[in-house]
XYZ file of C-alpha atoms in Angstrom:
723
model
C -24.911 8.652 -7.755
C -27.770 8.471 -4.643
C -27.594 5.049 -2.524
C -30.656 3.969 -1.332
C -29.620 1.060 -0.132
C -30.584 1.003 3.897
C -29.242 -3.161 3.773
C -25.518 -3.648 5.021
C -23.311 -4.947 1.978
C -20.362 -7.155 1.982
C -18.370 -4.474 2.097
C -19.442 -3.508 5.798
C -18.103 -6.707 6.837
C -14.941 -6.026 5.564
C -14.888 -2.906 7.384
C -15.808 -4.779 11.008
C -13.218 -7.169 10.594
C -10.429 -3.738 9.502
C -11.371 -2.244 12.735
C -11.552 -5.496 15.335
C -8.196 -6.367 13.785
C -6.910 -2.950 15.103
C -8.475 -3.990 18.336
C -6.623 -6.828 18.017
C -3.332 -6.197 17.428
C -3.537 -3.289 20.326
C -4.761 -5.985 22.346
C -1.803 -8.386 21.292
C 0.878 -6.001 21.782
C -0.343 -5.247 25.273
C -0.329 -8.438 25.620
C 3.064 -9.473 24.084
C 4.896 -7.331 26.962
C 3.565 -9.181 29.855
C 3.430 -12.886 28.042
C 6.659 -12.828 25.761
C 8.431 -15.983 25.161
C 4.878 -17.717 24.747
C 2.802 -14.699 22.840
C 5.517 -14.235 21.021
C 5.721 -17.788 19.796
C 1.495 -17.730 18.924
C 2.790 -14.267 16.600
C 4.977 -16.214 14.740
C 2.453 -18.743 13.640
C -0.062 -16.211 13.396
C 2.434 -13.715 11.468
C 3.986 -16.894 9.314
C 0.035 -17.731 7.552
C -1.378 -14.541 7.569
C -2.560 -13.011 4.322
C -2.066 -9.286 3.720
C -5.224 -7.665 3.169
C -6.712 -4.648 1.190
C -5.758 -1.905 3.268
C -9.613 0.138 1.339
C -12.746 -0.326 3.137
C -14.826 1.588 0.725
C -16.670 -0.730 -1.990
C -18.753 2.215 -2.996
C -18.166 2.158 -6.875
C -18.006 5.382 -7.656
C -14.196 5.960 -6.543
C -13.509 2.566 -8.763
C -15.303 3.227 -11.642
C -15.871 5.611 -14.819
C -18.024 5.046 -17.436
C -16.628 6.672 -20.043
C -18.357 8.662 -23.363
C -16.931 6.185 -25.867
C -18.756 3.278 -24.012
C -15.126 1.874 -22.144
C -15.177 1.753 -18.573
C -12.343 3.225 -16.053
C -11.097 1.438 -13.129
C -8.786 3.116 -11.057
C -6.727 1.649 -9.042
C -5.861 2.191 -5.793
C -2.368 0.060 -6.154
C 0.832 1.076 -8.006
C 1.405 -0.426 -11.264
C 5.089 -0.398 -11.491
C 5.812 -3.026 -13.729
C 4.375 -6.446 -12.208
C 1.148 -5.743 -14.467
C -1.497 -5.669 -11.895
C -3.641 -3.075 -13.786
C -4.142 -6.142 -16.318
C -4.961 -8.376 -14.128
C -7.557 -5.945 -12.540
C -9.422 -5.337 -16.383
C -9.309 -8.817 -16.596
C -11.310 -8.617 -13.506
C -13.533 -6.529 -13.942
C -14.691 -7.963 -16.935
C -15.586 -11.360 -15.657
C -18.519 -8.819 -14.507
C -18.787 -5.886 -16.311
C -19.828 -8.338 -19.804
C -17.401 -6.238 -21.508
C -14.312 -6.686 -23.453
C -10.602 -6.642 -21.389
C -9.274 -3.913 -23.560
C -12.160 -1.428 -23.148
C -11.639 -1.334 -20.134
C -8.863 1.277 -19.399
C -7.128 1.452 -16.158
C -5.132 4.485 -14.741
C -3.815 5.117 -10.767
C -6.359 6.849 -8.580
C -5.431 9.898 -6.901
C -6.636 11.118 -3.545
C -8.991 13.570 -5.015
C -11.203 11.366 -7.193
C -10.776 7.724 -5.557
C -8.752 5.680 -3.273
C -5.563 4.884 -2.571
C -3.662 1.746 -1.115
C -0.659 0.400 -0.408
C 2.054 -2.034 -3.168
C 3.486 -4.401 -1.771
C 3.762 -7.759 0.157
C 2.790 -9.452 -3.006
C -0.789 -9.036 -2.275
C -2.078 -6.648 -5.148
C -4.225 -8.992 -7.083
C -4.949 -11.233 -4.181
C -6.586 -9.024 -1.757
C -8.661 -7.220 -4.963
C -9.743 -10.408 -6.401
C -13.018 -10.414 -4.774
C -13.926 -6.912 -4.167
C -13.174 -5.835 -7.691
C -15.707 -8.220 -8.955
C -17.951 -6.630 -6.057
C -17.614 -3.593 -7.086
C -18.260 -4.139 -10.247
C -20.828 -6.934 -10.153
C -22.365 -4.124 -7.951
C -21.825 -1.278 -10.942
C -23.844 -3.558 -13.771
C -26.400 -3.738 -11.460
C -27.091 -0.464 -11.374
C -27.201 0.052 -15.179
C -29.631 -2.290 -15.347
C -31.595 -1.197 -12.716
C -31.263 2.649 -13.866
C -32.152 0.942 -17.689
C -35.458 -0.981 -16.209
C -36.554 3.195 -14.435
C -35.891 4.348 -18.662
C -38.022 1.509 -19.914
C -40.635 1.100 -17.641
C -39.731 -2.810 -16.960
C -38.593 -4.972 -14.567
C -34.601 -5.575 -14.170
C -34.577 -9.142 -14.208
C -35.658 -8.256 -18.092
C -32.474 -6.557 -19.229
C -29.233 -8.935 -20.118
C -26.343 -7.191 -20.526
C -23.210 -8.212 -23.031
C -20.573 -6.324 -24.670
C -20.884 -3.344 -22.489
C -25.057 -2.868 -24.045
C -28.032 -3.378 -22.514
C -30.586 -5.251 -24.083
C -34.737 -6.050 -23.397
C -37.032 -7.367 -26.561
C -35.613 -5.084 -28.754
C -35.215 -2.294 -26.487
C -30.458 -1.621 -26.611
C -28.929 0.922 -25.061
C -24.872 0.976 -24.576
C -23.592 1.447 -20.944
C -22.424 5.163 -22.246
C -25.889 6.339 -23.769
C -27.475 5.604 -20.797
C -25.311 7.195 -18.760
C -25.433 10.272 -20.381
C -29.282 10.245 -19.116
C -29.164 8.972 -16.389
C -29.243 12.460 -13.008
C -29.432 11.172 -10.595
C -29.219 7.768 -9.864
C -29.732 4.455 -7.386
C -26.875 1.724 -6.064
C -28.186 -1.798 -6.238
C -27.355 -3.938 -3.625
C -24.054 -5.792 -4.155
C -25.284 -9.473 -6.094
C -23.611 -12.854 -5.877
C -20.396 -12.807 -7.622
C -19.956 -15.005 -11.366
C -18.628 -18.721 -10.018
C -15.260 -19.570 -11.920
C -16.573 -22.383 -14.117
C -18.165 -19.111 -15.929
C -15.270 -16.830 -16.363
C -14.907 -15.653 -19.588
C -11.091 -14.320 -19.064
C -9.686 -15.225 -16.063
C -7.427 -18.376 -16.913
C -6.726 -17.518 -19.887
C -3.547 -15.651 -21.725
C -4.065 -12.463 -21.920
C -1.721 -8.977 -23.268
C -0.776 -7.346 -20.811
C -3.177 -4.152 -21.300
C -0.556 -0.926 -20.088
C 2.114 -2.797 -23.558
C 1.019 -0.190 -26.321
C 1.021 2.683 -24.201
C 4.381 1.508 -22.841
C 6.107 0.712 -26.761
C 4.428 4.137 -27.840
C 6.809 6.524 -24.682
C 2.635 7.301 -23.615
C 2.595 6.502 -19.477
C 3.595 8.812 -17.615
C 6.520 8.317 -14.546
C 7.792 10.733 -12.154
C 10.486 11.232 -14.168
C 8.183 12.454 -16.838
C 6.051 14.773 -14.554
C 5.723 18.214 -15.905
C 3.660 21.604 -14.487
C 3.868 25.330 -15.319
C 5.831 27.447 -13.934
C 7.551 24.244 -12.769
C 11.668 25.006 -11.626
C 13.624 21.685 -10.434
C 15.665 20.546 -7.701
C 18.997 18.406 -6.094
C 20.333 17.304 -2.765
C 23.086 17.783 -1.233
C 23.240 14.885 1.434
C 25.391 13.052 4.183
C 27.458 10.277 2.136
C 28.316 8.833 5.059
C 26.234 6.055 7.129
C 23.794 8.115 9.851
C 26.246 11.528 8.471
C 24.711 14.656 9.887
C 25.601 18.387 9.313
C 28.950 19.590 10.914
C 28.801 22.969 8.615
C 28.143 24.354 5.264
C 30.047 27.481 3.029
C 27.167 28.035 0.473
C 27.713 31.682 -1.123
C 29.679 29.822 -4.226
C 26.447 27.634 -4.893
C 23.849 30.813 -4.055
C 25.949 33.267 -6.406
C 25.923 29.876 -9.204
C 23.656 30.800 -12.187
C 20.099 30.411 -12.127
C 20.025 29.040 -8.704
C 16.820 30.506 -7.285
C 16.854 29.259 -3.529
C 18.827 27.411 -1.146
C 17.452 25.381 2.027
C 19.233 24.138 4.870
C 18.212 22.205 7.127
C 19.984 19.769 10.255
C 21.309 16.565 7.755
C 20.494 17.874 4.402
C 20.503 21.001 2.061
C 18.126 21.672 -0.709
C 18.399 23.629 -4.040
C 16.386 25.375 -6.290
C 16.852 26.414 -9.935
C 15.741 26.679 -12.937
C 17.455 23.345 -14.459
C 18.192 20.417 -13.581
C 22.425 21.388 -15.201
C 21.999 24.793 -12.487
C 21.384 22.452 -9.194
C 24.128 20.172 -10.367
C 26.499 22.621 -10.623
C 25.889 24.865 -7.304
C 25.825 21.564 -4.866
C 28.804 21.039 -6.059
C 29.818 24.266 -4.956
C 29.117 23.527 -1.462
C 32.059 23.028 0.696
C 30.163 20.830 4.076
C 31.723 19.052 7.058
C 29.689 16.648 7.940
C 29.823 14.433 11.927
C 30.470 10.354 11.136
C 32.247 7.682 12.966
C 34.535 6.432 10.467
C 35.097 3.616 12.120
C 32.308 1.331 10.594
C 33.297 -1.462 8.236
C 31.906 -4.657 6.679
C 33.772 -6.598 9.202
C 31.865 -4.584 12.293
C 28.370 -5.375 10.607
C 29.311 -8.902 10.202
C 30.617 -9.539 13.854
C 27.453 -7.286 15.382
C 24.907 -9.368 13.191
C 25.689 -12.723 14.358
C 24.016 -16.270 16.167
C 24.596 -15.701 20.106
C 24.900 -11.541 20.248
C 22.122 -9.216 20.706
C 18.359 -9.939 21.496
C 17.302 -13.448 21.170
C 13.837 -14.422 20.669
C 12.414 -17.893 20.169
C 9.810 -18.093 17.725
C 9.419 -21.591 17.330
C 9.461 -24.561 19.950
C 8.145 -27.915 19.042
C 9.379 -31.325 21.025
C 12.468 -30.989 22.120
C 16.011 -29.851 19.899
C 18.044 -30.721 22.879
C 16.813 -34.122 23.404
C 19.241 -35.138 20.500
C 22.621 -34.571 21.152
C 25.681 -36.831 18.750
C 25.495 -36.619 15.079
C 24.698 -33.680 14.755
C 24.772 -31.775 11.527
C 25.792 -27.964 11.565
C 25.545 -25.242 9.263
C 26.585 -22.130 8.443
C 25.439 -19.252 5.985
C 25.705 -15.705 5.431
C 23.960 -13.289 3.145
C 25.240 -9.925 2.939
C 23.596 -5.927 2.651
C 21.268 -5.714 0.033
C 20.519 -2.418 -2.690
C 17.410 -2.665 -4.067
C 18.569 -1.494 -7.937
C 15.398 0.047 -8.968
C 15.376 1.490 -12.130
C 13.837 4.799 -11.530
C 15.924 6.808 -8.774
C 13.218 8.554 -6.592
C 11.362 11.257 -7.923
C 8.584 13.290 -6.390
C 7.181 16.890 -8.668
C 5.829 19.039 -5.253
C 3.524 22.326 -6.485
C 2.748 24.348 -2.591
C -0.440 26.532 -3.012
C -2.464 28.451 -0.379
C -1.509 26.122 2.601
C -2.346 22.756 0.232
C -0.043 20.567 -1.009
C -0.279 17.984 -4.381
C 3.284 16.026 -4.684
C 3.150 13.673 -8.381
C 5.246 10.750 -6.809
C 6.312 6.665 -8.429
C 5.737 5.511 -4.353
C 4.251 2.568 -3.226
C 2.928 3.741 0.139
C 0.733 7.048 -0.253
C 0.019 6.917 2.747
C 2.930 7.003 4.024
C 4.096 10.530 1.984
C -0.104 12.068 2.691
C 1.734 11.536 6.506
C 5.036 12.761 6.020
C 5.000 15.505 4.672
C 1.580 16.849 6.146
C 3.866 16.727 9.464
C 6.195 18.146 8.456
C 4.552 20.558 6.869
C 2.273 21.274 9.406
C -0.921 20.280 7.442
C -4.122 18.470 8.260
C -3.427 15.558 5.761
C -6.651 16.304 3.370
C -4.326 19.238 2.317
C -1.707 16.600 0.908
C -2.710 15.712 -2.730
C -1.048 12.685 -3.836
C -1.075 12.035 -7.468
C 0.377 8.801 -8.435
C 1.967 7.592 -11.562
C 3.893 4.571 -12.501
C 6.490 3.280 -11.275
C 9.703 2.276 -12.876
C 10.967 -0.626 -10.465
C 10.171 -0.496 -7.078
C 11.070 -3.607 -4.616
C 10.087 -2.761 -1.384
C 12.690 0.372 -2.210
C 9.735 2.575 -2.459
C 7.760 1.758 0.227
C 9.132 4.244 3.368
C 11.154 6.477 2.636
C 10.777 8.992 -0.193
C 12.033 12.808 -0.933
C 8.694 14.180 -0.362
C 9.207 16.094 2.348
C 12.569 17.808 1.079
C 10.414 18.445 -2.897
C 7.848 19.741 0.034
C 9.664 22.068 1.603
C 11.827 23.265 -1.465
C 8.771 24.379 -3.629
C 6.978 26.001 -0.010
C 9.959 28.083 -0.073
C 9.886 29.467 -3.624
C 6.470 29.458 -4.226
C 6.705 27.153 -7.533
C 6.193 23.655 -8.514
C 9.930 21.797 -7.811
C 10.688 18.439 -9.902
C 13.441 16.838 -7.659
C 15.219 13.472 -9.350
C 17.489 11.915 -6.846
C 20.721 10.939 -7.861
C 21.600 7.299 -8.186
C 23.948 7.617 -5.481
C 21.657 8.700 -3.162
C 19.882 6.237 -4.124
C 22.832 4.009 -2.636
C 24.065 5.553 0.276
C 20.758 7.576 1.350
C 17.944 5.428 1.479
C 17.753 1.821 3.268
C 19.065 -0.989 2.242
C 18.551 -5.663 2.928
C 20.256 -6.049 5.913
C 23.071 -9.014 6.325
C 21.949 -11.825 8.224
C 23.655 -14.923 9.824
C 22.375 -18.446 10.482
C 23.427 -21.001 12.301
C 21.253 -24.500 11.744
C 21.710 -27.614 12.851
C 19.815 -31.452 12.521
C 20.049 -34.882 12.842
C 19.200 -37.381 9.855
C 18.767 -41.108 10.535
C 19.976 -43.633 7.673
C 16.617 -43.924 6.517
C 16.180 -40.182 5.912
C 13.561 -39.178 8.831
C 14.517 -35.867 10.113
C 15.031 -36.001 14.196
C 15.571 -32.819 14.737
C 15.933 -29.193 13.260
C 17.323 -25.716 14.575
C 17.532 -22.563 12.658
C 19.735 -19.409 14.804
C 19.588 -16.546 12.775
C 20.832 -13.244 13.278
C 19.736 -10.349 11.577
C 19.438 -6.836 11.273
C 15.397 -5.107 11.514
C 13.323 -4.654 8.089
C 10.317 -3.551 9.628
C 11.059 -1.112 13.094
C 10.823 1.692 10.746
C 6.966 1.656 10.025
C 6.286 0.276 13.610
C 5.770 3.075 16.449
C 8.799 2.502 18.399
C 6.477 0.995 21.060
C 6.863 -2.190 18.670
C 10.610 -3.130 18.710
C 10.273 -3.210 22.911
C 7.834 -5.398 22.655
C 8.461 -7.591 20.227
C 11.711 -8.528 20.825
C 13.221 -8.904 17.051
C 12.064 -8.838 13.809
C 10.894 -12.200 13.601
C 8.023 -10.712 11.303
C 9.459 -9.453 8.589
C 13.090 -9.760 8.674
C 12.112 -13.682 9.872
C 9.592 -14.387 7.362
C 10.899 -17.764 6.283
C 13.567 -18.648 8.685
C 10.832 -21.159 10.810
C 11.046 -25.140 9.766
C 8.808 -25.609 7.530
C 8.879 -28.907 6.849
C 7.370 -31.867 9.251
C 9.797 -32.464 11.787
C 9.497 -33.626 15.920
C 12.276 -31.656 17.258
C 12.049 -27.908 15.779
C 14.112 -25.293 17.096
C 13.724 -21.316 15.790
C 15.638 -18.255 16.604
C 15.540 -14.761 15.797
C 18.939 -12.365 17.523
C 18.867 -8.834 17.166
C 20.245 -6.071 17.100
C 20.169 -2.758 14.539
C 22.196 -2.129 12.287
C 24.279 1.481 12.083
C 22.202 3.031 8.667
C 18.127 1.977 8.183
C 17.468 -1.621 6.809
C 14.169 -1.890 5.271
C 12.305 -4.396 3.402
C 13.023 -5.898 0.070
C 11.255 -7.889 -2.692
C 10.693 -11.696 -0.921
C 12.058 -9.559 2.277
C 13.417 -12.543 4.798
C 12.428 -15.249 2.635
C 15.265 -14.899 0.644
C 17.750 -15.003 3.450
C 15.828 -17.658 5.550
C 15.634 -19.780 2.283
C 19.118 -20.355 1.058
C 20.265 -21.091 4.728
C 16.741 -23.255 5.416
C 16.512 -25.777 1.826
C 20.829 -25.495 1.822
C 21.004 -27.403 5.079
C 18.170 -29.552 3.688
C 20.647 -30.601 1.122
C 23.196 -31.519 3.669
C 21.082 -33.616 5.777
C 19.983 -35.358 2.448
C 23.571 -35.767 1.585
C 24.390 -37.136 5.153
C 21.569 -39.878 5.341
C 22.681 -40.394 1.656
C 18.633 -39.844 1.231
C 17.795 -37.673 -2.667
C 17.061 -34.619 -2.053
C 14.435 -34.132 -3.360
C 13.056 -37.827 -1.555
C 14.000 -36.223 2.020
C 11.668 -32.850 1.365
C 8.700 -34.675 -0.245
C 9.643 -37.709 2.912
C 8.779 -34.182 4.826
C 5.272 -33.343 3.630
C 2.799 -33.663 5.978
C -1.000 -33.818 5.009
C -0.880 -29.726 6.288
C -3.130 -28.047 3.666
C 0.749 -25.575 2.578
C 2.490 -28.815 3.246
C 0.471 -30.549 0.533
C 0.584 -28.519 -1.869
C 4.206 -28.271 -1.056
C 4.278 -31.949 -2.304
C 2.934 -31.817 -4.794
C 4.263 -28.940 -6.074
C 7.864 -31.157 -5.584
C 6.336 -34.233 -7.410
C 5.791 -31.879 -10.738
C 9.196 -30.690 -10.758
C 10.550 -33.469 -10.303
C 8.994 -34.730 -13.403
C 9.172 -31.472 -14.748
C 12.635 -30.339 -14.631
C 14.648 -34.140 -15.484
C 15.839 -34.409 -11.982
C 15.588 -38.523 -12.347
C 17.340 -38.098 -15.005
C 21.227 -38.268 -15.713
C 22.259 -34.887 -16.137
C 25.052 -33.841 -19.115
C 28.582 -33.967 -18.079
C 29.656 -31.182 -16.657
C 26.693 -30.146 -15.600
C 25.603 -29.553 -11.411
C 21.438 -29.752 -10.612
C 20.199 -28.337 -7.194
C 17.192 -28.095 -6.018
C 15.058 -25.600 -3.432
C 11.734 -25.477 -2.540
C 9.384 -22.578 -0.757
C 5.767 -21.657 1.151
C 5.464 -17.231 0.234
C 2.644 -15.346 0.991
C 0.964 -18.778 0.628
C 2.316 -19.350 -2.623
C 4.675 -22.745 -3.276
C 7.593 -22.578 -5.132
C 9.944 -25.173 -6.333
C 12.949 -24.716 -9.143
C 15.877 -26.357 -10.282
C 18.224 -25.185 -11.388
C 21.331 -26.518 -13.258
C 25.035 -24.452 -13.915
C 28.281 -25.132 -15.124
C 31.812 -23.792 -14.622
C 32.620 -21.376 -17.971
C 36.302 -19.915 -16.677
C 36.662 -20.172 -13.788
C 33.039 -18.790 -12.659
C 29.294 -19.855 -11.997
C 27.057 -19.886 -14.655
C 23.576 -20.657 -14.749
C 22.843 -22.858 -18.057
C 18.921 -23.523 -17.265
C 16.053 -22.010 -14.199
C 12.869 -24.959 -13.914
C 10.194 -23.344 -11.702
C 7.313 -24.765 -11.009
C 4.488 -22.046 -8.963
C 1.507 -23.004 -7.235
C 0.231 -19.019 -6.699
C -3.896 -20.553 -6.071
C -5.525 -19.652 -9.128
C -4.336 -18.265 -12.064
C -5.864 -15.375 -12.860
C -3.163 -14.382 -16.347
C -1.211 -17.511 -16.734
C 1.036 -14.866 -19.415
C 1.044 -12.083 -16.747
C 2.574 -15.240 -13.708
C 4.980 -16.234 -16.178
C 6.949 -13.535 -16.427
C 7.026 -12.541 -12.525
C 8.010 -15.573 -12.737
C 11.715 -14.547 -15.246
C 12.247 -11.100 -13.822
C 12.190 -13.082 -10.358
C 14.582 -15.719 -11.332
C 17.049 -13.252 -12.843
C 16.809 -11.069 -9.923
C 17.603 -13.721 -7.881
C 20.328 -15.198 -9.758
C 21.581 -11.108 -9.648
C 21.503 -10.995 -5.910
C 22.658 -14.968 -5.741
C 25.402 -14.956 -7.564
C 26.982 -11.176 -7.658
C 25.309 -8.733 -5.227
C 26.740 -7.451 -1.915
C 26.712 -3.792 -0.165
C 29.883 -3.273 1.944
C 31.025 -0.526 4.099
C 34.279 0.923 4.728
C 35.275 4.033 6.823
C 31.566 4.389 7.974
C 30.648 5.189 4.457
C 28.416 2.749 1.491
C 31.594 1.515 -1.319
C 28.600 1.406 -3.577
C 27.805 4.603 -5.196
C 26.520 3.562 -8.345
C 26.039 0.009 -11.092
C 29.811 0.603 -12.083
C 31.023 -0.765 -8.390
C 27.507 -2.743 -7.479
C 27.015 -5.463 -10.313
C 23.900 -7.018 -11.052
C 23.628 -9.792 -13.631
C 23.961 -8.911 -17.125
C 21.715 -10.274 -20.677
C 24.594 -12.362 -21.330
C 24.069 -14.543 -17.007
C 20.348 -15.281 -18.676
C 19.689 -19.133 -18.582
C 17.210 -20.592 -20.453
C 13.960 -20.459 -17.882
C 10.746 -22.743 -18.248
C 8.061 -22.066 -16.043
C 5.121 -24.595 -15.219
C 2.189 -23.210 -13.513
C 0.062 -25.492 -10.853
C -3.821 -23.863 -10.118
C -3.323 -25.262 -6.768
C -7.057 -23.309 -5.289
C -9.883 -21.518 -5.896
C -8.070 -18.891 -4.475
C -4.892 -16.050 -5.690
C -2.181 -15.918 -3.653
C 0.723 -14.112 -4.021
C 2.972 -14.338 -7.159
C 5.748 -10.672 -7.159
C 8.101 -11.866 -3.891
C 7.333 -15.988 -4.307
C 9.421 -16.952 -7.602
C 12.431 -15.322 -5.766
C 13.684 -17.321 -2.816
C 13.846 -20.879 -3.741
C 16.630 -19.721 -6.506
C 19.688 -19.121 -4.396
C 19.711 -22.247 -2.275
C 18.932 -24.368 -5.877
C 21.949 -22.846 -7.225
C 24.446 -22.966 -3.978
C 22.886 -27.001 -4.090
C 23.918 -27.813 -6.992
C 27.383 -25.678 -7.574
C 27.992 -28.720 -4.523
C 26.522 -30.889 -7.053
C 28.945 -31.016 -9.356
C 32.088 -29.408 -7.574
C 31.680 -30.583 -4.228
C 31.797 -27.546 -2.752
C 29.698 -26.886 -0.598
C 29.055 -22.502 -0.190
C 27.297 -21.422 2.365
C 27.690 -17.408 1.781
C 26.444 -15.087 -0.976
C 27.463 -13.795 -3.218
C 28.695 -17.190 -4.526
C 31.041 -16.519 -6.966
C 32.960 -14.503 -4.448
C 32.510 -17.375 -2.187
C 33.396 -20.109 -5.021
C 36.294 -17.899 -5.965
C 37.436 -18.290 -2.541
C 37.019 -22.035 -2.419
C 38.516 -23.059 -5.449
C 41.969 -20.543 -3.845
C 41.699 -23.248 -1.125
């Protein structure tokens, strides 16, 4: 299509915004270095409220949409579908402006050769594209009308669109039939978007458009990728944290059946063979010795990550908490190392030919794949093509570390496409993990239920420093942006202080679904319950009473009132049932949960979860319910069971047989309440996760009088029961 539009479109303003943002970050980092404390607090203020923007700046509709011969529309998604249902939401947004049924919009992954690619994470897929997709779709609609006006020699204003058809009087043409007749296109300016009052699809139940194909096994996940002449790879990595290769004897492996090539690098050995079985057989024949530190254990990690150890960075300091000295309540909380447990291990199919490479991968961050492989193979980034596939779960694990470099080097070594699938053990032992945390909270509440002072000291390893320039750690001092996400006191209290204590762990740590919000909400919302009981105040009332008239706290207060009414919080409980409450504000979305528990055979049993969520504008109610239900189950798993441990310099957990996760029998009754609290959508994937852990802990206290302050709660409950 030819674009004769000379006037800047709305998209240009976003490009300028991104450029200004980049300059702003650079300037901010420089100021941070010299200003430190006060500016770090300002940055913490800003990032705690920050919306993560879409990292695309090209709004040419040809990169987003294709009109197909069967009069369907293909939308090439820059974001990855990893089970969260964004393809359905994207189709609904496009349908609103294209005047075509949702079912006639096919959403596929864009690739680096035919469209735009964007990082998938931070719960921003739908919210960041809420306007963009509608703008590009509206531009395509008006472009089609312009082309029809030229064909029919009539004014554009006389043409209407409905159900994929253009109509003017007795003239009628489908989008597809028009597209066939046009050889030279003109693109219109982006028109004004339709108001939400005219929405036909947004806000209404919509079945997932990818469901039929998934039921029939049609979508292609990374593991399903096959190419002509493809062979298989397998890797040998150190089973020890930060272990390095000392020596290796590969002679037996080289003579193993089917082996084509063995590639040795500083810290790994790769085998290429004609089948996956042959590669694994050969890997098992390699005799390797590793240098590592055997004196690393969970006890050492807990000592390292303890408030008072490491770099101290204050990120919130309002009033004077030091002026409140008597009758101060103190609570100490811990969360363990967490694995992601994504069903699909890391998978890449690499095809190296003529100094170019194509990567077929299920990965959240295509830019990371492209740059890391380009650097490793000394290629230009444009010579690394990325072909995203459906993803079998990500949860942050597939954002910053993959086996793409290894697959690329193996493919280059044999001159064939190589299919490289990580083993489950490698997924546990050679990826990255959620860091363990330690929290010390102090507070004072009056007899009337007014919180007079609130302090939170968080000790944590970083989640962000593996994905930003190394100087960021020096300048920021601590990861208060990602690991510290949710550490600030979210309530209206006169005297507040929040401090992050930073130490690096002896293995890679990075993002996990909800990032720091999960651990910080567990500590803060558990402590709010303790303050309520100290004052003899209903925990729901204490929270509501500390919501002022700022927009987010108004939404929090409203949602607390809703959950109080809908969950039966004010009604008597059944015998043997404990009831707990928690709330959080994450990605501009407010989530509140009331959990009911009982004790069965000496263990905690969650019997009911009522979760209310205010995600701003509701796009697909059914999709949001699915997200809340999924997040609830993942949170129950992380709360009751999951714990990564290290002994003798090695992660103990190697698979799900020794890393317990939630089972179907753990599924409680889940009721989801939706409340539309604003005119724009906010994140949904992560926010419903975080209220669950403190709500369960508070319910256990309600039932047993035992205050559990460390995860996983099943272990903490057993320990408390044995006292």
